[in-house]
Every structure is written in C-alpha cells, then in structure tokens.
Amino acid sequence: MARAGAASLLLIGAALPFGAARADNGFPFGAEMTLDVDRQRGSKRIPNLEIGDKGEVILELWCKGGKGQFSVAGNTVIFVPGAMENRPCPPDRAQADDELIAALTEAGTWKRQGDFVSFIGAKTLRFRINTN
C-alpha cells in the first residue's frame, strides 16, 4: 500500500510541470491584453481587454469603455458585450469602437500562439497578452 501511495505521488509530481506548460496555451483568463495595432492618429490609446478568471471582461477601447463576458469551450469562443459608456470623441473613433465590438461578437473561434491571442470570425483580431 505504501509503495502504491509513493508511486502515485511520484506520478503526480512528474505530471505537474507538464500541466503548467500546457496552461500557457490556454485561454488567458485573469490576463490583460492589448490589441495588436498601431495607435490612431491623434490618440495615445490602444484598445485593451482585462479578462477575469470567470471570463468577465473590462473593455477600454479608443473612446468607449464597458464590460462584457467571454464563454470558452475548447477553441470555441462567445463574446457578449454589456453596456458601453459613450465618451466624447471623434466620430471615426466611435465607429472604430463599434466595429471592434462587432468583430469580437462575431468571432466564433480563438487560438493562442505564445503571447498572442487571435479571435477569428469574419475579421481576425489579434491581441498581445501583457506580460509586464
């Protein structure tokens, strides 16, 4: 019995490093990500998502900000936006925010490659996971 217990502990201990390595390829719950784009002319902001451990999202876009929710199963993703705060900004930035929210909503799958996460739908959005 003692040998079986010791063997089980050895197997669990050996498997832990591999489980942690695989977690790096999982959906970035509990992380903040920045859209992989250049700044818009006249703006210092770049859209970012702060994703909670249960998929809750705080969005800070070029102008608008708000909340939403990600649901993930395998490589399938569903994004449901919540109410957005309309802040004063030029019409082109407000439109870019609306297009970004629409693209996230239309995305049906996601993939992760290192520090980058892509949401794939009619338009692919690529985000960099903030590692600092």
JSON list of C-alpha atoms in Angstrom, two decimals, residues 13-109:
[
{"chain": "A", "resi": 13, "resn": "GLY", "atom": "CA", "xyz": [4.89, 15.29, -9.13]},
{"chain": "A", "resi": 14, "resn": "ALA", "atom": "CA", "xyz": [6.20, 14.35, -12.57]},
{"chain": "A", "resi": 15, "resn": "ALA", "atom": "CA", "xyz": [2.99, 15.48, -14.29]},
{"chain": "A", "resi": 16, "resn": "LEU", "atom": "CA", "xyz": [2.79, 18.93, -12.62]},
{"chain": "A", "resi": 17, "resn": "PRO", "atom": "CA", "xyz": [5.41, 20.63, -14.82]},
{"chain": "A", "resi": 18, "resn": "PHE", "atom": "CA", "xyz": [3.67, 19.39, -17.96]},
{"chain": "A", "resi": 19, "resn": "GLY", "atom": "CA", "xyz": [0.28, 20.67, -16.79]},
{"chain": "A", "resi": 20, "resn": "ALA", "atom": "CA", "xyz": [1.75, 24.11, -16.13]},
{"chain": "A", "resi": 21, "resn": "ALA", "atom": "CA", "xyz": [3.33, 24.19, -19.58]},
{"chain": "A", "resi": 22, "resn": "ARG", "atom": "CA", "xyz": [0.01, 23.36, -21.24]},
{"chain": "A", "resi": 23, "resn": "ALA", "atom": "CA", "xyz": [-1.74, 26.09, -19.26]},
{"chain": "A", "resi": 24, "resn": "ASP", "atom": "CA", "xyz": [0.37, 28.65, -21.15]},
{"chain": "A", "resi": 25, "resn": "ASN", "atom": "CA", "xyz": [-1.54, 27.68, -24.31]},
{"chain": "A", "resi": 26, "resn": "GLY", "atom": "CA", "xyz": [-4.95, 28.03, -22.71]},
{"chain": "A", "resi": 27, "resn": "PHE", "atom": "CA", "xyz": [-7.37, 30.91, -22.87]},
{"chain": "A", "resi": 28, "resn": "PRO", "atom": "CA", "xyz": [-5.87, 33.87, -20.98]},
{"chain": "A", "resi": 29, "resn": "PHE", "atom": "CA", "xyz": [-8.31, 34.06, -18.09]},
{"chain": "A", "resi": 30, "resn": "GLY", "atom": "CA", "xyz": [-7.01, 36.52, -15.48]},
{"chain": "A", "resi": 31, "resn": "ALA", "atom": "CA", "xyz": [-4.93, 38.45, -18.02]},
{"chain": "A", "resi": 32, "resn": "GLU", "atom": "CA", "xyz": [-4.89, 41.83, -19.70]},
{"chain": "A", "resi": 33, "resn": "MET", "atom": "CA", "xyz": [-4.43, 42.02, -23.47]},
{"chain": "A", "resi": 34, "resn": "THR", "atom": "CA", "xyz": [-3.79, 44.89, -25.88]},
{"chain": "A", "resi": 35, "resn": "LEU", "atom": "CA", "xyz": [-5.00, 44.93, -29.49]},
{"chain": "A", "resi": 36, "resn": "ASP", "atom": "CA", "xyz": [-2.06, 44.41, -31.86]},
{"chain": "A", "resi": 37, "resn": "VAL", "atom": "CA", "xyz": [-2.47, 47.62, -33.90]},
{"chain": "A", "resi": 38, "resn": "ASP", "atom": "CA", "xyz": [-0.78, 50.97, -34.27]},
{"chain": "A", "resi": 39, "resn": "ARG", "atom": "CA", "xyz": [-2.14, 53.97, -32.43]},
{"chain": "A", "resi": 40, "resn": "GLN", "atom": "CA", "xyz": [-4.73, 56.01, -34.27]},
{"chain": "A", "resi": 41, "resn": "ARG", "atom": "CA", "xyz": [-3.60, 59.42, -35.40]},
{"chain": "A", "resi": 42, "resn": "GLY", "atom": "CA", "xyz": [-4.09, 61.95, -32.63]},
{"chain": "A", "resi": 43, "resn": "SER", "atom": "CA", "xyz": [-4.70, 59.32, -29.94]},
{"chain": "A", "resi": 44, "resn": "LYS", "atom": "CA", "xyz": [-2.44, 57.68, -27.37]},
{"chain": "A", "resi": 45, "resn": "ARG", "atom": "CA", "xyz": [-4.91, 54.90, -26.63]},
{"chain": "A", "resi": 46, "resn": "ILE", "atom": "CA", "xyz": [-4.89, 51.34, -27.92]},
{"chain": "A", "resi": 47, "resn": "PRO", "atom": "CA", "xyz": [-7.85, 49.07, -27.10]},
{"chain": "A", "resi": 48, "resn": "ASN", "atom": "CA", "xyz": [-7.33, 46.54, -24.33]},
{"chain": "A", "resi": 49, "resn": "LEU", "atom": "CA", "xyz": [-9.28, 43.78, -22.63]},
{"chain": "A", "resi": 50, "resn": "GLU", "atom": "CA", "xyz": [-8.94, 42.81, -18.99]},
{"chain": "A", "resi": 51, "resn": "ILE", "atom": "CA", "xyz": [-10.29, 39.27, -18.70]},
{"chain": "A", "resi": 52, "resn": "GLY", "atom": "CA", "xyz": [-11.25, 37.95, -15.29]},
{"chain": "A", "resi": 53, "resn": "ASP", "atom": "CA", "xyz": [-10.91, 34.39, -14.05]},
{"chain": "A", "resi": 54, "resn": "LYS", "atom": "CA", "xyz": [-14.53, 33.60, -14.98]},
{"chain": "A", "resi": 55, "resn": "GLY", "atom": "CA", "xyz": [-14.49, 35.31, -18.40]},
{"chain": "A", "resi": 56, "resn": "GLU", "atom": "CA", "xyz": [-15.81, 38.69, -17.27]},
{"chain": "A", "resi": 57, "resn": "VAL", "atom": "CA", "xyz": [-14.25, 41.46, -19.36]},
{"chain": "A", "resi": 58, "resn": "ILE", "atom": "CA", "xyz": [-13.49, 45.13, -18.87]},
{"chain": "A", "resi": 59, "resn": "LEU", "atom": "CA", "xyz": [-13.02, 46.81, -22.25]},
{"chain": "A", "resi": 60, "resn": "GLU", "atom": "CA", "xyz": [-11.16, 50.07, -22.79]},
{"chain": "A", "resi": 61, "resn": "LEU", "atom": "CA", "xyz": [-11.38, 50.96, -26.46]},
{"chain": "A", "resi": 62, "resn": "TRP", "atom": "CA", "xyz": [-10.29, 54.05, -28.44]},
{"chain": "A", "resi": 63, "resn": "CYS", "atom": "CA", "xyz": [-13.15, 56.05, -26.90]},
{"chain": "A", "resi": 64, "resn": "LYS", "atom": "CA", "xyz": [-15.69, 53.78, -25.29]},
{"chain": "A", "resi": 65, "resn": "GLY", "atom": "CA", "xyz": [-15.36, 51.61, -22.24]},
{"chain": "A", "resi": 66, "resn": "GLY", "atom": "CA", "xyz": [-17.55, 48.96, -20.73]},
{"chain": "A", "resi": 67, "resn": "LYS", "atom": "CA", "xyz": [-17.97, 45.36, -19.73]},
{"chain": "A", "resi": 68, "resn": "GLY", "atom": "CA", "xyz": [-18.70, 42.06, -21.39]},
{"chain": "A", "resi": 69, "resn": "GLN", "atom": "CA", "xyz": [-18.37, 38.31, -20.95]},
{"chain": "A", "resi": 70, "resn": "PHE", "atom": "CA", "xyz": [-16.36, 35.59, -22.71]},
{"chain": "A", "resi": 71, "resn": "SER", "atom": "CA", "xyz": [-17.54, 31.98, -22.71]},
{"chain": "A", "resi": 72, "resn": "VAL", "atom": "CA", "xyz": [-14.95, 29.47, -23.88]},
{"chain": "A", "resi": 73, "resn": "ALA", "atom": "CA", "xyz": [-15.18, 25.77, -24.69]},
{"chain": "A", "resi": 74, "resn": "GLY", "atom": "CA", "xyz": [-12.14, 24.30, -26.41]},
{"chain": "A", "resi": 75, "resn": "ASN", "atom": "CA", "xyz": [-11.31, 26.61, -29.31]},
{"chain": "A", "resi": 76, "resn": "THR", "atom": "CA", "xyz": [-14.86, 27.99, -29.47]},
{"chain": "A", "resi": 77, "resn": "VAL", "atom": "CA", "xyz": [-15.49, 31.44, -28.04]},
{"chain": "A", "resi": 78, "resn": "ILE", "atom": "CA", "xyz": [-18.58, 33.55, -27.50]},
{"chain": "A", "resi": 79, "resn": "PHE", "atom": "CA", "xyz": [-18.32, 37.21, -26.57]},
{"chain": "A", "resi": 80, "resn": "VAL", "atom": "CA", "xyz": [-21.35, 39.05, -25.23]},
{"chain": "A", "resi": 81, "resn": "PRO", "atom": "CA", "xyz": [-20.88, 42.81, -24.85]},
{"chain": "A", "resi": 82, "resn": "GLY", "atom": "CA", "xyz": [-22.50, 44.66, -21.99]},
{"chain": "A", "resi": 83, "resn": "ALA", "atom": "CA", "xyz": [-23.42, 48.31, -21.78]},
{"chain": "A", "resi": 84, "resn": "MET", "atom": "CA", "xyz": [-20.77, 50.64, -23.18]},
{"chain": "A", "resi": 85, "resn": "GLU", "atom": "CA", "xyz": [-20.01, 54.07, -21.81]},
{"chain": "A", "resi": 86, "resn": "ASN", "atom": "CA", "xyz": [-20.14, 56.63, -24.62]},
{"chain": "A", "resi": 87, "resn": "ARG", "atom": "CA", "xyz": [-17.38, 59.14, -24.07]},
{"chain": "A", "resi": 88, "resn": "PRO", "atom": "CA", "xyz": [-16.89, 62.29, -26.11]},
{"chain": "A", "resi": 89, "resn": "CYS", "atom": "CA", "xyz": [-14.70, 61.51, -29.11]},
{"chain": "A", "resi": 90, "resn": "PRO", "atom": "CA", "xyz": [-14.45, 62.00, -32.88]},
{"chain": "A", "resi": 91, "resn": "PRO", "atom": "CA", "xyz": [-16.98, 60.01, -34.95]},
{"chain": "A", "resi": 92, "resn": "ASP", "atom": "CA", "xyz": [-14.27, 57.91, -36.66]},
{"chain": "A", "resi": 93, "resn": "ARG", "atom": "CA", "xyz": [-13.00, 56.59, -33.30]},
{"chain": "A", "resi": 94, "resn": "ALA", "atom": "CA", "xyz": [-16.54, 55.86, -32.08]},
{"chain": "A", "resi": 95, "resn": "GLN", "atom": "CA", "xyz": [-17.14, 53.93, -35.32]},
{"chain": "A", "resi": 96, "resn": "ALA", "atom": "CA", "xyz": [-13.85, 52.02, -34.87]},
{"chain": "A", "resi": 97, "resn": "ASP", "atom": "CA", "xyz": [-15.01, 51.06, -31.35]},
{"chain": "A", "resi": 98, "resn": "ASP", "atom": "CA", "xyz": [-18.34, 49.80, -32.71]},
{"chain": "A", "resi": 99, "resn": "GLU", "atom": "CA", "xyz": [-16.55, 47.79, -35.40]},
{"chain": "A", "resi": 100, "resn": "LEU", "atom": "CA", "xyz": [-14.20, 46.25, -32.82]},
{"chain": "A", "resi": 101, "resn": "ILE", "atom": "CA", "xyz": [-17.10, 45.23, -30.57]},
{"chain": "A", "resi": 102, "resn": "ALA", "atom": "CA", "xyz": [-18.93, 43.77, -33.59]},
{"chain": "A", "resi": 103, "resn": "ALA", "atom": "CA", "xyz": [-15.82, 41.79, -34.64]},
{"chain": "A", "resi": 104, "resn": "LEU", "atom": "CA", "xyz": [-15.41, 40.37, -31.12]},
{"chain": "A", "resi": 105, "resn": "THR", "atom": "CA", "xyz": [-19.11, 39.44, -31.08]},
{"chain": "A", "resi": 106, "resn": "GLU", "atom": "CA", "xyz": [-18.88, 37.74, -34.49]},
{"chain": "A", "resi": 107, "resn": "ALA", "atom": "CA", "xyz": [-15.75, 35.73, -33.60]},
{"chain": "A", "resi": 108, "resn": "GLY", "atom": "CA", "xyz": [-16.52, 32.05, -33.19]},
{"chain": "A", "resi": 109, "resn": "THR", "atom": "CA", "xyz": [-13.08, 30.61, -32.52]}
]
